[in-house]
PDB file of C-alpha atoms in Angstrom:
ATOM      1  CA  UNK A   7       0.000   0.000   0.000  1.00 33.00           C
ATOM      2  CA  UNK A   8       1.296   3.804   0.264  1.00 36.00           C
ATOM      3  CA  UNK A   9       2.267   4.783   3.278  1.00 34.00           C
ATOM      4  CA  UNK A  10       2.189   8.540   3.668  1.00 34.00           C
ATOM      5  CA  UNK A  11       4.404   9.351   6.449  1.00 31.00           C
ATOM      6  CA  UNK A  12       3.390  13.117   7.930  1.00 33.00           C
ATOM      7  CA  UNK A  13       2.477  12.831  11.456  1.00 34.00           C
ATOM      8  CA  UNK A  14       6.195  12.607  13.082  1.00 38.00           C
ATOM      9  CA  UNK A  15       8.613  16.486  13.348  1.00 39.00           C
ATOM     10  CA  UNK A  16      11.762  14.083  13.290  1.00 40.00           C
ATOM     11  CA  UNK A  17      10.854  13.547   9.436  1.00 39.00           C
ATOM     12  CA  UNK A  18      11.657  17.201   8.986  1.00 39.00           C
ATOM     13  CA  UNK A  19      14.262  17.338   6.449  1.00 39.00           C
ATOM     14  CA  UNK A  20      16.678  19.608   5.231  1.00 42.00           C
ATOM     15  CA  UNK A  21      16.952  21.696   2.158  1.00 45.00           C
ATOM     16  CA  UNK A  22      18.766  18.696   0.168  1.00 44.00           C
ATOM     17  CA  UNK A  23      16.774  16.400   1.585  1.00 42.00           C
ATOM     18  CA  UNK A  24      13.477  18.176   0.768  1.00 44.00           C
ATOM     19  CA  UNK A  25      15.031  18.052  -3.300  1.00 48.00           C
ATOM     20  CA  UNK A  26      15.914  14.367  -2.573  1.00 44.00           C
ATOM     21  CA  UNK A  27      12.127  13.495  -2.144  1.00 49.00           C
ATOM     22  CA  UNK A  28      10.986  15.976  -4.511  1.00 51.00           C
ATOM     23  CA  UNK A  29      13.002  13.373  -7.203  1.00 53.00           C
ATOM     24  CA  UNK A  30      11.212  10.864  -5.772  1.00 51.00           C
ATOM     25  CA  UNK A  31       7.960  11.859  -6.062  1.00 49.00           C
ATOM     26  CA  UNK A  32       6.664  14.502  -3.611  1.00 47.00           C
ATOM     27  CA  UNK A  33       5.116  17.345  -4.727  1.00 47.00           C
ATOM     28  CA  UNK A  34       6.189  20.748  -3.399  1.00 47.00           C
ATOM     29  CA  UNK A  35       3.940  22.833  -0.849  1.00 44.00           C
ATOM     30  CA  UNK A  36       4.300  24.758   2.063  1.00 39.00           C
ATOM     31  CA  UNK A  37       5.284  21.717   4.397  1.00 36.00           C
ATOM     32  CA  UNK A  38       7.054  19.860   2.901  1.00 31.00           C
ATOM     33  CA  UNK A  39       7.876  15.885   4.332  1.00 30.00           C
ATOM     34  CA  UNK A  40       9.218  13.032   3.532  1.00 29.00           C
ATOM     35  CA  UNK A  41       6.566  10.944   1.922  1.00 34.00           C
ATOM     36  CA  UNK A  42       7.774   8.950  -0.601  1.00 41.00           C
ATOM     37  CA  UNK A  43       5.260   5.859  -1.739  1.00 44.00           C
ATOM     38  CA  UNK A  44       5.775   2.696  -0.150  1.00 42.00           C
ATOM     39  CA  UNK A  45       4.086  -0.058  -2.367  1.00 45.00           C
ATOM     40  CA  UNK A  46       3.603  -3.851  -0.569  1.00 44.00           C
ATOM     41  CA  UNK A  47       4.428  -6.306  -2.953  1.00 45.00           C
ATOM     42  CA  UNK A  48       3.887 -10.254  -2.730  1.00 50.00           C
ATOM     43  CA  UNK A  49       5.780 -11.851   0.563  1.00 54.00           C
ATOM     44  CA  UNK A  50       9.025 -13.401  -1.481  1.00 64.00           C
ATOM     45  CA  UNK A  51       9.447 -10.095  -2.976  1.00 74.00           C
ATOM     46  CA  UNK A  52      11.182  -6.917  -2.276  1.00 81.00           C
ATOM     47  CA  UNK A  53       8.435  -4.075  -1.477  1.00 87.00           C
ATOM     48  CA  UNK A  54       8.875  -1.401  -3.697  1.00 91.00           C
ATOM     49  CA  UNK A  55       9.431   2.204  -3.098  1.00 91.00           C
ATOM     50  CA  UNK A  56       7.976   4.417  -6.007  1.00 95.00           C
ATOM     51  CA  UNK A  57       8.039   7.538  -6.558  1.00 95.00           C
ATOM     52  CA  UNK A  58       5.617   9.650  -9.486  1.00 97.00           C
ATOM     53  CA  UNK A  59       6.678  12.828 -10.956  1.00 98.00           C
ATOM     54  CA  UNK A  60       3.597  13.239 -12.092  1.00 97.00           C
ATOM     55  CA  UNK A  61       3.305  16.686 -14.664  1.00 98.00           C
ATOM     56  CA  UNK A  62       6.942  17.616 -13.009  1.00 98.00           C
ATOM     57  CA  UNK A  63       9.371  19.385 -13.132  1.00 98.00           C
ATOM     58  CA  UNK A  64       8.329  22.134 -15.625  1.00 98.00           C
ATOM     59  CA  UNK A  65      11.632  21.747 -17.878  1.00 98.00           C
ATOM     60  CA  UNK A  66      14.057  19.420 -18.747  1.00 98.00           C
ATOM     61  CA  UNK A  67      17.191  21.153 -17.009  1.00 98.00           C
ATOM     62  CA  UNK A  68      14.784  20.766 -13.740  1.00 98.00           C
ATOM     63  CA  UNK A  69      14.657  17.192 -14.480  1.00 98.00           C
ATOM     64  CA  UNK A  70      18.075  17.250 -15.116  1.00 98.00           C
ATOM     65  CA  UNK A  71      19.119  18.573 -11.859  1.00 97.00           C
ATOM     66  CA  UNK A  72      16.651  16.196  -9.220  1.00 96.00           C
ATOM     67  CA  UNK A  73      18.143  13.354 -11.609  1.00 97.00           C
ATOM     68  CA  UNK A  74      21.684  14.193 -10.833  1.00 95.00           C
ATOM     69  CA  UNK A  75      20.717  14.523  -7.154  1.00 92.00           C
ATOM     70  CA  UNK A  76      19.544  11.177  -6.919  1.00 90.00           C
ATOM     71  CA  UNK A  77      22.802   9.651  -8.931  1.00 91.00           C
ATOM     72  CA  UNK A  78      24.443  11.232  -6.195  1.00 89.00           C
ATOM     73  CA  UNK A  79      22.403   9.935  -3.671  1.00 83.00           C
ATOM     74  CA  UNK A  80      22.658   6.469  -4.767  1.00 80.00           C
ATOM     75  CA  UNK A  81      25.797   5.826  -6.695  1.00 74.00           C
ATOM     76  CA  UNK A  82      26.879   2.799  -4.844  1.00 64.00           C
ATOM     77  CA  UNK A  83      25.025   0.474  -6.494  1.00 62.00           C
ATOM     78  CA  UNK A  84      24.705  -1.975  -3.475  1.00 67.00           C
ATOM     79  CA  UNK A  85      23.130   0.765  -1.350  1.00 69.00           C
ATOM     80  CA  UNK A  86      19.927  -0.386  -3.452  1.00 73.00           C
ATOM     81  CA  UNK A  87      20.979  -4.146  -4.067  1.00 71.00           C
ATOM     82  CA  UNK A  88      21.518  -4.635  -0.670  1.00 73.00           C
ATOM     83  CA  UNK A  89      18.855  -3.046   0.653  1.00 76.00           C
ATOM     84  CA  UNK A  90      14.795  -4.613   1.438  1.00 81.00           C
ATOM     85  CA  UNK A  91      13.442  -2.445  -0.690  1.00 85.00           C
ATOM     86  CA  UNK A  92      13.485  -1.520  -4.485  1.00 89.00           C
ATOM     87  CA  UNK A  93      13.427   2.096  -5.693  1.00 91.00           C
ATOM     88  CA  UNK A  94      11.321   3.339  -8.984  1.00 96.00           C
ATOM     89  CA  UNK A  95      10.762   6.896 -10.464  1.00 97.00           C
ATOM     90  CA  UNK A  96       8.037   7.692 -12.607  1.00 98.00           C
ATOM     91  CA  UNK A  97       9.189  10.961 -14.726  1.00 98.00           C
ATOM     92  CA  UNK A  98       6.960  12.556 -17.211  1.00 98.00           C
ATOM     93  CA  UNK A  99       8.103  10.454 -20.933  1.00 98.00           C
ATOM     94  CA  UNK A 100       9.710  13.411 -22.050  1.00 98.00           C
ATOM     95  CA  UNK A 101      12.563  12.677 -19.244  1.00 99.00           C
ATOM     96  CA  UNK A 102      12.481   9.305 -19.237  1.00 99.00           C
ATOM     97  CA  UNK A 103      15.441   8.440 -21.679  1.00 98.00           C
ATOM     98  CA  UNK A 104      17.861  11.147 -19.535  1.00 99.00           C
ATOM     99  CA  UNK A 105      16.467   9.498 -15.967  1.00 98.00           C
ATOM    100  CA  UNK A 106      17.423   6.009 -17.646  1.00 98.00           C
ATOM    101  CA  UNK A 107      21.118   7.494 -19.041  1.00 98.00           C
ATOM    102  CA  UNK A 108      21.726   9.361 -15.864  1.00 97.00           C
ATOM    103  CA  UNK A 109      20.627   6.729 -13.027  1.00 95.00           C
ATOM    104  CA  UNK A 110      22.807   3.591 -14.777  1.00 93.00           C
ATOM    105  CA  UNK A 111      24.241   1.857 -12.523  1.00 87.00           C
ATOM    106  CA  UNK A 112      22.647   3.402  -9.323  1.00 89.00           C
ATOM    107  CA  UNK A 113      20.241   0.357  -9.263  1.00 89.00           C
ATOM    108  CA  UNK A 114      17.548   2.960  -9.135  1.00 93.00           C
ATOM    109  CA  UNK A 115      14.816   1.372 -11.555  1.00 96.00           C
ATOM    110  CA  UNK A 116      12.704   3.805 -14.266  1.00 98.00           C
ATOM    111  CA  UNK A 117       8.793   3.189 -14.837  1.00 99.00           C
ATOM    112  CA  UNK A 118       6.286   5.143 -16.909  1.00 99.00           C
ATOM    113  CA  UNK A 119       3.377   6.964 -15.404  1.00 98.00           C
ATOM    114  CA  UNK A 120       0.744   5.365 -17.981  1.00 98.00           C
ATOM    115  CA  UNK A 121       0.824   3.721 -21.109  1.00 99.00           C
ATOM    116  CA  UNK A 122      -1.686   3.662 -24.289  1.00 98.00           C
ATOM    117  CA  UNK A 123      -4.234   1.397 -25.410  1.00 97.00           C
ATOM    118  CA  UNK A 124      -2.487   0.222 -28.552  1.00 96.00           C
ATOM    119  CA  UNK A 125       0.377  -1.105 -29.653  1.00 95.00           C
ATOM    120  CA  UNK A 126       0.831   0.653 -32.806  1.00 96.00           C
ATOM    121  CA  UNK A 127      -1.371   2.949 -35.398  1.00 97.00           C
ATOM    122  CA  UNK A 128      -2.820   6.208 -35.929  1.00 98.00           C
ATOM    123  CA  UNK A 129      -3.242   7.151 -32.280  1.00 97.00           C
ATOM    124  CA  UNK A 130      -2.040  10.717 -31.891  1.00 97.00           C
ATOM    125  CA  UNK A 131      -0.277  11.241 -28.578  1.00 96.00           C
ATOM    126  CA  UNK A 132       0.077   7.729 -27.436  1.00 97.00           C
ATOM    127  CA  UNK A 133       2.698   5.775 -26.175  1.00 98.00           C
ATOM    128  CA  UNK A 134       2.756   2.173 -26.029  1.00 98.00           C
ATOM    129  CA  UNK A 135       4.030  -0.718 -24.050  1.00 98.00           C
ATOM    130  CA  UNK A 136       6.430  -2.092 -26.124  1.00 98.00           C
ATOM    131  CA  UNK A 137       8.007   1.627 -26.656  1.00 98.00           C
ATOM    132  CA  UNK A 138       8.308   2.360 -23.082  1.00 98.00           C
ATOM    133  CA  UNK A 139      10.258  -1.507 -22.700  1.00 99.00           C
ATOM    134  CA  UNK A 140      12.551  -0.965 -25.506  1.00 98.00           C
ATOM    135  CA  UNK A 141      13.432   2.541 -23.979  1.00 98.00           C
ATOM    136  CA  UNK A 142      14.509   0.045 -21.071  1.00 98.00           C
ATOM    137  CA  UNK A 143      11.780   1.023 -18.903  1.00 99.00           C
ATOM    138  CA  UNK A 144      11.896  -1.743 -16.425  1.00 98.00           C
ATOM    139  CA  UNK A 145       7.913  -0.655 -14.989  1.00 99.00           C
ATOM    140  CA  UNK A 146       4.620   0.479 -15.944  1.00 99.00           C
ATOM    141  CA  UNK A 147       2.265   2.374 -13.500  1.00 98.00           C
ATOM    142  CA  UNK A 148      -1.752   2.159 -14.385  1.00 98.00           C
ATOM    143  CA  UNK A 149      -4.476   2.619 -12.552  1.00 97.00           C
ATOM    144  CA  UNK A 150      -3.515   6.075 -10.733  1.00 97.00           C
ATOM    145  CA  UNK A 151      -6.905   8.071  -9.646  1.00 96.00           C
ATOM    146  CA  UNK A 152      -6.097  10.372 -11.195  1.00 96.00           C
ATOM    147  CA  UNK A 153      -6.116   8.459 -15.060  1.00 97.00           C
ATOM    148  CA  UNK A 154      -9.249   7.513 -13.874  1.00 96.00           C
ATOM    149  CA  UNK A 155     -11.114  10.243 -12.839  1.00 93.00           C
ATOM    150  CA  UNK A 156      -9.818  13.255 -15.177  1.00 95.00           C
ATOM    151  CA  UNK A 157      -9.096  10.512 -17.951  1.00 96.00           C
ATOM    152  CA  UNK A 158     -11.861   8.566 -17.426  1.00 96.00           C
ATOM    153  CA  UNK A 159     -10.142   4.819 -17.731  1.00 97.00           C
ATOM    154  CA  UNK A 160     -12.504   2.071 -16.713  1.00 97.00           C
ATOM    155  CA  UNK A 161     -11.251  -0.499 -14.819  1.00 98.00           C
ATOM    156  CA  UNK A 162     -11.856  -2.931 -18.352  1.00 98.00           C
ATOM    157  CA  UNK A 163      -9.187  -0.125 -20.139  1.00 98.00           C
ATOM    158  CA  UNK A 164      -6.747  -0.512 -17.244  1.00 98.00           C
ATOM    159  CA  UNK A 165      -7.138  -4.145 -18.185  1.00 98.00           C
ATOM    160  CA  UNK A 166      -6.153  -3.737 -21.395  1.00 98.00           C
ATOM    161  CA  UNK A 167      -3.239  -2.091 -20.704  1.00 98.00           C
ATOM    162  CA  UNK A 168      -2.312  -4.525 -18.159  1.00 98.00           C
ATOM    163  CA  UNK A 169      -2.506  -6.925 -20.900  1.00 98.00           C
ATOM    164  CA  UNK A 170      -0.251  -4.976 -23.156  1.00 98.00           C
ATOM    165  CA  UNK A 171       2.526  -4.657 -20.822  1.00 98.00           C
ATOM    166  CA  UNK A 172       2.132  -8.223 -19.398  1.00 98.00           C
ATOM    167  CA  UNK A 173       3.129  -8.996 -23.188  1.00 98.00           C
ATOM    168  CA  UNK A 174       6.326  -7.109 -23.126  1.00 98.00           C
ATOM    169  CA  UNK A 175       8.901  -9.037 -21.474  1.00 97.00           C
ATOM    170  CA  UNK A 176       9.759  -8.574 -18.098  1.00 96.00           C
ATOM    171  CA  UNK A 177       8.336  -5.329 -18.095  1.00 98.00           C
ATOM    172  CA  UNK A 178       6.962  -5.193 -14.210  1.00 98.00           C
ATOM    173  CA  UNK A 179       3.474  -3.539 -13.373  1.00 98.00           C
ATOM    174  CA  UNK A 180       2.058  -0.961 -10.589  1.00 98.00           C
ATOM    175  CA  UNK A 181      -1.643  -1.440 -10.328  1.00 98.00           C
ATOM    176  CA  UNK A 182      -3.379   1.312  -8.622  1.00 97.00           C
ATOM    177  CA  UNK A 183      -6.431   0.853  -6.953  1.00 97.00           C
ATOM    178  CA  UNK A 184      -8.175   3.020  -4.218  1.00 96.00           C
ATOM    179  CA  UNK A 185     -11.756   4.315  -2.980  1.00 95.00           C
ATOM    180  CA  UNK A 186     -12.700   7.977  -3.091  1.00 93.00           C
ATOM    181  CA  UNK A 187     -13.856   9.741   0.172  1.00 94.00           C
ATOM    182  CA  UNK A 188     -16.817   9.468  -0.928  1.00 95.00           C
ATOM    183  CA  UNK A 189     -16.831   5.942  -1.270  1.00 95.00           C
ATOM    184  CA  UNK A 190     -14.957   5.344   2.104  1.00 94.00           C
ATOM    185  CA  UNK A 191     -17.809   7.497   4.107  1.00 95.00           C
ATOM    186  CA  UNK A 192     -20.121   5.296   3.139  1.00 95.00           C
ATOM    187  CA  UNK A 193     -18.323   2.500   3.739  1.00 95.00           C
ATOM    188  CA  UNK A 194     -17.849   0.572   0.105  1.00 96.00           C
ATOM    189  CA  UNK A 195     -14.242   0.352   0.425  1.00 95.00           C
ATOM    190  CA  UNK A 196     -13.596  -3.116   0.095  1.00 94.00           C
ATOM    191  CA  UNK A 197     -16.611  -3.223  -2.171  1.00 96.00           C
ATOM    192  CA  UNK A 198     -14.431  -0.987  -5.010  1.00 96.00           C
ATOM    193  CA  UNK A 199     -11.016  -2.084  -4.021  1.00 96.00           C
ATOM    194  CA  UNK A 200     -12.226  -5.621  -4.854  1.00 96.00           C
ATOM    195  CA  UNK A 201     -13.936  -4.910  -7.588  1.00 97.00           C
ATOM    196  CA  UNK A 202     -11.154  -2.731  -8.951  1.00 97.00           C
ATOM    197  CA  UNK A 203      -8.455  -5.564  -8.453  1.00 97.00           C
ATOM    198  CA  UNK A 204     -10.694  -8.471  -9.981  1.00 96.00           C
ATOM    199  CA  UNK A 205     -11.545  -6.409 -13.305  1.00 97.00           C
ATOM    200  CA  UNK A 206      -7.987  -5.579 -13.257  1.00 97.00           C
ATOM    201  CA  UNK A 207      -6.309  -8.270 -13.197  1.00 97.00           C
ATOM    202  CA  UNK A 208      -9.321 -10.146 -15.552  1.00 96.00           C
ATOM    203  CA  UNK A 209      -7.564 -12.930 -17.559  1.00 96.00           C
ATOM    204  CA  UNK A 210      -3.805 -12.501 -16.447  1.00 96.00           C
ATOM    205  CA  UNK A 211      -2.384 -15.416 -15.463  1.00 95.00           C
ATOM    206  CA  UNK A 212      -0.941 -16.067 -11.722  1.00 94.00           C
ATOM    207  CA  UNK A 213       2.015 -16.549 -12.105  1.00 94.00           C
ATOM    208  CA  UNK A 214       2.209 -12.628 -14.080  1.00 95.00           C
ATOM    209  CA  UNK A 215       0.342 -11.965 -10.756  1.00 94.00           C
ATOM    210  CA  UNK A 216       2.927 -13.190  -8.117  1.00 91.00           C
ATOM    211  CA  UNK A 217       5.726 -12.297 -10.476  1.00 93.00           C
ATOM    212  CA  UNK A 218       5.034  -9.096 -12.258  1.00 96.00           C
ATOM    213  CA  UNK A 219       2.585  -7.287 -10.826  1.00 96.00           C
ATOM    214  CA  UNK A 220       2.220  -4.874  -7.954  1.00 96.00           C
ATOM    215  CA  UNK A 221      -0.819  -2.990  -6.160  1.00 95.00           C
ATOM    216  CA  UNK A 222      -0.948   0.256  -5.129  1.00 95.00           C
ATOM    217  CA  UNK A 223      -3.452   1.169  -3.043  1.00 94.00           C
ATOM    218  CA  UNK A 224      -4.121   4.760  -3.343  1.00 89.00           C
ATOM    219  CA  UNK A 225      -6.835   6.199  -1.691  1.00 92.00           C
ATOM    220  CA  UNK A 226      -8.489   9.465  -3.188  1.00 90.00           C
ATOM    221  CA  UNK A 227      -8.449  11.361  -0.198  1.00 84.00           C
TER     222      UNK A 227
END
């Protein structure tokens, strides 16, 4: 699940530190903590630590510069290998060649925020699966609220998609899922969650499940 750690004054950080989880992930606002995304994963393996960019930074030198802060923060490779947890960043596409160039050898892995619904064609604006993976993408994140609410994806699209990456090899998957206030106040949480999960995950296969795929759950609130 995320874990959104912002309850405890130790995790006040300092200036670098506030940039290190900005490349991770957070967003910036007037307090600003360390709350980085904490994803369970399946109990033989590593839980993964993700961070989204979301629509950030603004520019490429921005990019640039959080990049280069966390090659510095994690140039010894065995920091990551070592470690019980496995780090992904989620930058915009625009960065995501540079953040694979720029974090080799950092073990620091490289996902995309979203993917299309085809594989090829006259689809303005998309980008596919396989074109994400042969970037060297090693994840895939789909699901996020927020690709379904403004975007409108249905748990059968996110489906699709799953499918699509499931076909690219060893490309790993996030799979958001999460109830909206709304939905929590009156008390159909498990009711969506479940739902979400068993239209997402509709035909794939369980050993993709124990072996590729993560959830995220995300609540929208």
């Amino acid at each position: 699940k995320f874990v959104h750690n912002n309850n405890n004054n130790n995790n006040r950080l300092s200036t670098d530190q506030i940039r290190f989880s900005q490349a991770l992930g957070r967003e910036e606002e007037e307090d600003i903590w360390y709350d980085p995304l904490l994803v369970s994963s399946s109990a033989d393996r590593r839980p993964v630590l993700a961070g989204n960019w979301k629509l950030n930074p603004s520019t490429f030198p921005e990019a640039v510069d959080l990049l280069k802060l966390l090659r510095g923060n994690f140039i010894n490779h065995d920091r990551i290998e070592n470690s019980n947890s496995e780090v992904v960043i989620f930058p915009p596409f625009p960065y995501l060649y540079t953040a694979l160039d720029l974090l080799e050898g950092t073990g620091i892995k490289v996902g995309a925020q979203n993917v299309g619904l085809k594989s090829s064609g006259a689809f303005t604006g998309e980008v596919s699966a396989s074109m994400i993976r042969s970037l060297g993408c090693d994840y895939a994140m789909l699901g996020h609220s927020e690709r379904r609410v403004l975007y409108e994806e249905t748990d059968d699209i996110i489906n699709e998609k799953m499918k699509l990456c499931l076909d690219q090899p060893n490309l790993q998957v996030i799979l958001c899922i999460g109830e909206t206030l709304e939905e929590y106040e009156n008390e159909l949480l498990e009711t969506v969650v479940t739902m979400q999960v068993k239209k997402g995950l509709k035909d794939i296969t369980a050993e993709d499940v124990s072996e590729r795929i993560t959830i995220a759950y995300e609540p929208v609130w």
